[in-house]
mmCIF file of C-alpha atoms and ligand atoms in Angstrom:
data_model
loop_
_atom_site.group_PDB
_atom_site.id
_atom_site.type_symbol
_atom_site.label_atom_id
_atom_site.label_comp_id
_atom_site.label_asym_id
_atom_site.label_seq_id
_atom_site.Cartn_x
_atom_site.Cartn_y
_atom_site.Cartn_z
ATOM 1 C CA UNK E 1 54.993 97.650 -17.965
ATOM 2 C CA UNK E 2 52.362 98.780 -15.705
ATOM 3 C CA UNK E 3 49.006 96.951 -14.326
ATOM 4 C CA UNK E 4 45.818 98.915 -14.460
ATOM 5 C CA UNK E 5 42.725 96.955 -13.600
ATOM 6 C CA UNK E 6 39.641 97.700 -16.327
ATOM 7 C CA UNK E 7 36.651 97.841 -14.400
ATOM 8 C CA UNK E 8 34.325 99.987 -12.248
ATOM 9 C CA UNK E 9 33.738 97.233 -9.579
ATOM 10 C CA UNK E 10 34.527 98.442 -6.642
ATOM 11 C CA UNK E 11 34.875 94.802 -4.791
ATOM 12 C CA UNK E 12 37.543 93.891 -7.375
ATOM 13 C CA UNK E 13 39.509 97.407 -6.907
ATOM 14 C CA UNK E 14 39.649 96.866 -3.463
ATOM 15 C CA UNK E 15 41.072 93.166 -3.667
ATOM 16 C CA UNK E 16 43.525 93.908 -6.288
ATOM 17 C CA UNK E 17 45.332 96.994 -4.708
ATOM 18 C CA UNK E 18 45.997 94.631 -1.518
ATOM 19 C CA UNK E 19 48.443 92.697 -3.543
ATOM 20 C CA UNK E 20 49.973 95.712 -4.160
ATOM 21 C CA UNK E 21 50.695 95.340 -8.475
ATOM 22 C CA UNK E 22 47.933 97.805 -9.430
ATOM 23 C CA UNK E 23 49.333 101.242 -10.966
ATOM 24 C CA UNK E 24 45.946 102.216 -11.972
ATOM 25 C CA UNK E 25 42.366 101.892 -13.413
ATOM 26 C CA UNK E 26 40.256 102.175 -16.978
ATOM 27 C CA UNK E 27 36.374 101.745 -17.011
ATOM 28 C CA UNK E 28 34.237 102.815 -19.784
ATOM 29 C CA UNK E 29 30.301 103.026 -20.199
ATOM 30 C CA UNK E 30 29.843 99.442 -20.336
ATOM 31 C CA UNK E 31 31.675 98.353 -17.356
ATOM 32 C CA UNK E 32 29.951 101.351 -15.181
ATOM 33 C CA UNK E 33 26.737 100.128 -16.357
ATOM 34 C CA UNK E 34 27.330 96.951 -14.970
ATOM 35 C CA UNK E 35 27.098 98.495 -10.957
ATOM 36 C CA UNK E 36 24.488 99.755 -8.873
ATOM 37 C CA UNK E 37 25.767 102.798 -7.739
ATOM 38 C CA UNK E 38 25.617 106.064 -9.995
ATOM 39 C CA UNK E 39 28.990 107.022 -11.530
ATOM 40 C CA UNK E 40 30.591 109.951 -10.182
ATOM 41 C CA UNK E 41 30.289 108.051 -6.799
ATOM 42 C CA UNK E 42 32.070 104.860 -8.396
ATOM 43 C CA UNK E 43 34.708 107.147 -9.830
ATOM 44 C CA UNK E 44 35.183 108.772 -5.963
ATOM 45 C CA UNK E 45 35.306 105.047 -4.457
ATOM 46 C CA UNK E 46 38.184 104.122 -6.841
ATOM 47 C CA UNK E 47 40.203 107.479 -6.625
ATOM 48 C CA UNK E 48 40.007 107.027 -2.715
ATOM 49 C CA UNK E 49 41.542 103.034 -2.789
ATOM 50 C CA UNK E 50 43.984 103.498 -5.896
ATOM 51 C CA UNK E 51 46.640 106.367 -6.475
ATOM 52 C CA UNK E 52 47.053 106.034 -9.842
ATOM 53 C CA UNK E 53 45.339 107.287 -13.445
ATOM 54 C CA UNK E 54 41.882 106.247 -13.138
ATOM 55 C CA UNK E 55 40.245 106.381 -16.889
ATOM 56 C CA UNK E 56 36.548 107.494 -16.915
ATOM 57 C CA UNK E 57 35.013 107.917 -20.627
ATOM 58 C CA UNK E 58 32.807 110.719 -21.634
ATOM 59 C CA UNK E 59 29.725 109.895 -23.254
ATOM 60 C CA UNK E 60 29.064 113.266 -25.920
ATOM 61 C CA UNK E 61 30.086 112.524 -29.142
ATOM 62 C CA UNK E 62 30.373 116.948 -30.089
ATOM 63 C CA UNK E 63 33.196 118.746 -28.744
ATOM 64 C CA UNK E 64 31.449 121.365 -26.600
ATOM 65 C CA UNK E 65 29.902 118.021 -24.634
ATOM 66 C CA UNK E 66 32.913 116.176 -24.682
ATOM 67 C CA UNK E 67 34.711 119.053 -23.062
ATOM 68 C CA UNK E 68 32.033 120.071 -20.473
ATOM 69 C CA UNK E 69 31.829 116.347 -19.306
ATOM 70 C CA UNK E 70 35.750 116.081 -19.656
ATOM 71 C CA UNK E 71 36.124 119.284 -17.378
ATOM 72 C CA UNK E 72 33.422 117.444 -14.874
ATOM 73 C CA UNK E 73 35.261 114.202 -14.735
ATOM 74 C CA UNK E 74 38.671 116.038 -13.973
ATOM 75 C CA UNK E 75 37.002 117.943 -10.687
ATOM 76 C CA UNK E 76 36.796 114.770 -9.136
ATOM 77 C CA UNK E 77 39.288 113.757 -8.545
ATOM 78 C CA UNK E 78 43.439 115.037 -9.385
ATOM 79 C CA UNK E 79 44.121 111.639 -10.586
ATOM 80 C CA UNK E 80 40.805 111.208 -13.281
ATOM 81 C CA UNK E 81 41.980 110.856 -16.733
ATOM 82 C CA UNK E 82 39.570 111.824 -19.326
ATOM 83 C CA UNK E 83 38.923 108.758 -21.524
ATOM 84 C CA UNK E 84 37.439 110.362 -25.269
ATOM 85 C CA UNK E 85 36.890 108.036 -28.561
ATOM 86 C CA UNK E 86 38.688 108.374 -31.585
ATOM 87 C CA UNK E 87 36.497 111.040 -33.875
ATOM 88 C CA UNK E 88 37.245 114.304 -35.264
ATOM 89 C CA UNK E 89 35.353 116.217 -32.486
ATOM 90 C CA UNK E 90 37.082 114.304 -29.745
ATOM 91 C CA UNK E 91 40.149 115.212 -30.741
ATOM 92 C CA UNK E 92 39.704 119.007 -30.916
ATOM 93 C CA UNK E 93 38.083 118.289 -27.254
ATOM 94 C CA UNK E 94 41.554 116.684 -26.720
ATOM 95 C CA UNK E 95 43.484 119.857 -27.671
ATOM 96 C CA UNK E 96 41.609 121.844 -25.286
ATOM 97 C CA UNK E 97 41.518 119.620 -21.772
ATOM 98 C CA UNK E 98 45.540 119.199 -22.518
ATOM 99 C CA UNK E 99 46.437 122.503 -22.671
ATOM 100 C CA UNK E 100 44.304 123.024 -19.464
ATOM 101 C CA UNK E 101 46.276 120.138 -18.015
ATOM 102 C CA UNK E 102 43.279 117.329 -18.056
ATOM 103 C CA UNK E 103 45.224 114.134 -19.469
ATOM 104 C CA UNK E 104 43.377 112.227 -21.962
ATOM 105 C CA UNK E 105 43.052 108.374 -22.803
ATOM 106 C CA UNK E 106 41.945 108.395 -26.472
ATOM 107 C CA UNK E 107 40.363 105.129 -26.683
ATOM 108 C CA UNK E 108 38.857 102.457 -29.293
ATOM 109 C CA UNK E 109 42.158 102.499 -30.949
ATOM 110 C CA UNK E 110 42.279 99.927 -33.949
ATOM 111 C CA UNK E 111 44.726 101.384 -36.243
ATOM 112 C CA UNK E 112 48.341 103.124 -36.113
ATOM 113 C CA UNK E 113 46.655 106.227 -37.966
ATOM 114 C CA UNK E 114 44.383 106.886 -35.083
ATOM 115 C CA UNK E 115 47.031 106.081 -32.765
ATOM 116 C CA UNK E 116 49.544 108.867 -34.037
ATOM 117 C CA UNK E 117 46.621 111.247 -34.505
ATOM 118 C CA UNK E 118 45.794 111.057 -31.155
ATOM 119 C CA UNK E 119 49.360 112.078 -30.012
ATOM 120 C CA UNK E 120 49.402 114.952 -32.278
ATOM 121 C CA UNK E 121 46.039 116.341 -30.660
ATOM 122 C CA UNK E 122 48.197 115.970 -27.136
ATOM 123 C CA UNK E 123 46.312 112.595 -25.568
ATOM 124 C CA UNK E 124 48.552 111.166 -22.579
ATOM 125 C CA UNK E 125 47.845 108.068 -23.717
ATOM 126 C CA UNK E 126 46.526 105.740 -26.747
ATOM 127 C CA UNK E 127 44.544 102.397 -26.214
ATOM 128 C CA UNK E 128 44.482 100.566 -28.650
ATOM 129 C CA UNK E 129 41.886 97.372 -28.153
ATOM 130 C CA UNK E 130 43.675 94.124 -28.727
ATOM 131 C CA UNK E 131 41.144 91.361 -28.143
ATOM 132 C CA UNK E 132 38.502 93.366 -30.487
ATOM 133 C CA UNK E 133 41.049 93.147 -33.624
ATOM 134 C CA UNK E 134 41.826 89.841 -32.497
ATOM 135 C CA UNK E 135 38.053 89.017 -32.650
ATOM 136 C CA UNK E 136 37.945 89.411 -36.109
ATOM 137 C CA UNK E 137 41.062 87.942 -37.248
ATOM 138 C CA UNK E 138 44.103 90.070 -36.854
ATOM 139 C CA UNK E 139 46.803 90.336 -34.316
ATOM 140 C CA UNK E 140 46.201 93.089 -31.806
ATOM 141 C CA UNK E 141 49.562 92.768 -30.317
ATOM 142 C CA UNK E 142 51.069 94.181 -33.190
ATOM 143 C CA UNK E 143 48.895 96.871 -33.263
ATOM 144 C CA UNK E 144 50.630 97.697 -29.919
ATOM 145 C CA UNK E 145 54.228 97.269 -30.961
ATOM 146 C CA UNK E 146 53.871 99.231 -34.341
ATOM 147 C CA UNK E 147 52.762 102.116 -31.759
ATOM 148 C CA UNK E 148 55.087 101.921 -29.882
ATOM 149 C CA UNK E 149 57.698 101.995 -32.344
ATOM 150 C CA UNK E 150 56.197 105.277 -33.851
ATOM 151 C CA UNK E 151 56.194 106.735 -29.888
ATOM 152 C CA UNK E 152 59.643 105.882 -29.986
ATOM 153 C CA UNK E 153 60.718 106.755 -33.272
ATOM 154 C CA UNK E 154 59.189 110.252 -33.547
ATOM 155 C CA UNK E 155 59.616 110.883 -29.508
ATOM 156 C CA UNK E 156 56.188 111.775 -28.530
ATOM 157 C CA UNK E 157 54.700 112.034 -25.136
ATOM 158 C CA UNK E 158 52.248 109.718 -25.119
ATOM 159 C CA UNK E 159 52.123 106.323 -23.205
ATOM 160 C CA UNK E 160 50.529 102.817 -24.507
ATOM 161 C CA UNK E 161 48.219 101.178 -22.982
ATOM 162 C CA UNK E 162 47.283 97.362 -24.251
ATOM 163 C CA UNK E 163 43.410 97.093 -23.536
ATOM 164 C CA UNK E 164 40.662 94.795 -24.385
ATOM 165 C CA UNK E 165 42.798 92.048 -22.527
ATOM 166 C CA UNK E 166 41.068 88.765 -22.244
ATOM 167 C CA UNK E 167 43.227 86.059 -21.496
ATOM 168 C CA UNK E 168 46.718 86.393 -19.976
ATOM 169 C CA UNK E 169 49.067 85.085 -22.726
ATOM 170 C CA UNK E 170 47.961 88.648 -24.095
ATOM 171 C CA UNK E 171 50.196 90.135 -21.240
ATOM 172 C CA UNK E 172 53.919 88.815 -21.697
ATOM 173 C CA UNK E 173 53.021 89.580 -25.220
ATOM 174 C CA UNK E 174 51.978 93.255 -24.702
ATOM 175 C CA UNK E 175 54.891 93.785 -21.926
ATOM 176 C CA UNK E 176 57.373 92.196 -24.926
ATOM 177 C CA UNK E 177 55.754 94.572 -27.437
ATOM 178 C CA UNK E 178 56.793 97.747 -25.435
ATOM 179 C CA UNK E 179 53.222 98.599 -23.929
ATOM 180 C CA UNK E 180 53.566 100.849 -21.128
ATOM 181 C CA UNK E 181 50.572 99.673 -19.474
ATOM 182 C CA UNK E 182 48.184 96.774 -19.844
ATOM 183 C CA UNK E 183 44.719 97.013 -18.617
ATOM 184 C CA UNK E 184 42.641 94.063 -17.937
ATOM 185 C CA UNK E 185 39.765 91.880 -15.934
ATOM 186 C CA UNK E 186 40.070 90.978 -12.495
ATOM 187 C CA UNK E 187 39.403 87.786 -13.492
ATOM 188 C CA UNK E 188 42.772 88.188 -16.199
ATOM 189 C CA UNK E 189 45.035 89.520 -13.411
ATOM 190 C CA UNK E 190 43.834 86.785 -10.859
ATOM 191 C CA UNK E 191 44.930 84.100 -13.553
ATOM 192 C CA UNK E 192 48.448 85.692 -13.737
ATOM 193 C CA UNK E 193 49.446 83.898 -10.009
ATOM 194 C CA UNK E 194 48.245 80.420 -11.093
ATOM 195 C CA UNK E 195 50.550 77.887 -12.276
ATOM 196 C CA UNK E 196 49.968 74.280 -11.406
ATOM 197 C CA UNK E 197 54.278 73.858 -10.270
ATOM 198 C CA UNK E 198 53.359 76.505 -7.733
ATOM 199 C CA UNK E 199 50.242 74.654 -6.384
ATOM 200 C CA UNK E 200 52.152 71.475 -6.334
ATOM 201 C CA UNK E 201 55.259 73.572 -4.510
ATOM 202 C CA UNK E 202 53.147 74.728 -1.960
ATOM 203 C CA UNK E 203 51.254 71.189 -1.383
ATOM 204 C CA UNK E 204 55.047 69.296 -1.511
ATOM 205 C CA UNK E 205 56.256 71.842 1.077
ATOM 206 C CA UNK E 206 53.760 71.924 3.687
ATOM 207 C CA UNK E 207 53.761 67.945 3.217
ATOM 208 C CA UNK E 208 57.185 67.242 3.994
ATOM 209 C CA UNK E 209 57.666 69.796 6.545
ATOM 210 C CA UNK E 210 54.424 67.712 8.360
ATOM 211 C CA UNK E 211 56.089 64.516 7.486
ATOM 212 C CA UNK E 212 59.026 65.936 9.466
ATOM 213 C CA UNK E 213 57.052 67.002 12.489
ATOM 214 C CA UNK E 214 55.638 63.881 13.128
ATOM 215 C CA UNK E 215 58.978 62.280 12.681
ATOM 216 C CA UNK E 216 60.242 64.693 15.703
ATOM 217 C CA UNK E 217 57.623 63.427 17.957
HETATM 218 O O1 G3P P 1 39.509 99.092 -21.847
HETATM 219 C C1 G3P P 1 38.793 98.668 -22.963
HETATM 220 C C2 G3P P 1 38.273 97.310 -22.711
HETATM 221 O O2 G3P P 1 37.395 97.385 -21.628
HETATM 222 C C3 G3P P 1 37.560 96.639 -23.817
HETATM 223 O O3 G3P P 1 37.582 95.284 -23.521
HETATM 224 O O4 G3P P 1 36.892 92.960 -23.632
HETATM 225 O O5 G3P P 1 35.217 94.791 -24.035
HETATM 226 O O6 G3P P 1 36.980 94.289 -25.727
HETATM 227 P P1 G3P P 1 36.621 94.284 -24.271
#
């Protein structure tokens, strides 16, 4: 399973891709938002540190919109992914930016249904929101592994990607659910290093290895 980070901060891109784990990015309208700088810059920024899909949602809801702002996004950058929400009109908007070779992200993905109808229109990938269905009671991670059992299943081209991430037990679980990709917070990804055994290594070592110095001298 792959790491994408889901944000549009450019501070956080930059850390992350040092340690060298990030495969890619996802914002949407509310992260963008968020920052200062206007979004087509943003998007420019993150394409330039990260070669990977980077996700970047249209905001029409009609398919001649959706598809002028898709085609938009795309000239950016070779590596822009059109991210579209899960309506009628989006997916026709799908059909066309796929067969002009624009890969989609169909996004705010709650059910298998939407999931499997978003293949069928020819999205690249599906992301279905786990910490929103688990918000209001259900378990998102089996959202994500009855998905990817009908990817499987019924062969289509279309990759997973766990989103709405928000604490990082979610990730083992998505990764053992057959996600492709997981997409999540700085702050998420961060946590994944921490354990207090590796602290305590680290301490233990570089005590004992002073404890021997002295004992040298
Ligand atoms: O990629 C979608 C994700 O940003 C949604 O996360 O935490 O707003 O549910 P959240």
């Amino acid at each position: 399973m792959k790491l994408y980070l889901d944000t549009a901060n450019i501070d956080e891109i930059r850390e992350a891709t040092q340690w060298g784990v990030i495969s890619g990015v996802t914002t949407n309208p509310s992260l963008a938002a968020k920052e200062d700088e206007d979004f087509n810059t943003i998007l420019s920024s993150i394409c330039d540190l990260v070669d990977g899909p980077i996700s970047a949602e249209v905001l029409s809801l009609e398919y001649e919109g959706m598809v002028k702002e898709g085609r938009a996004l795309a000239a950016v950058h070779k590596n822009v992914v059109v991210k579209i929400p899960i309506i009628p009109e989006g997916m026709r908007a799908v059909k066309t930016l796929s067969s002009e070779g624009i890969r989609v992200n169909v996004t705010l993905i709650f059910s298998a249904n939407q999931a499997l109808l978003a293949a069928r229109a020819g999205a690249a990938f599906v992301s279905p929101f786990i910490g929103r269905l688990d918000d209001i009671g259900h378990t998102g991670v089996n959202l994500v592994r009855d998905i990817v059992d009908i990817i499987d299943l019924h062969d289509l081209d279309c990759e997973v990607i766990a989103a709405s991430i928000r604490h990082t037990e979610h990730v083992p679980a998505v990764a053992l659910a057959g996600a492709h990709i997981a997409t999540m917070p700085f702050k998420v990804l961060k946590q994944m290093f921490k354990h207090p055994l590796t602290d305590l290594g680290i301490e233990n070592f570089l005590n004992d290895w002073k404890k021997a110095e002295k004992s040298l001298s």
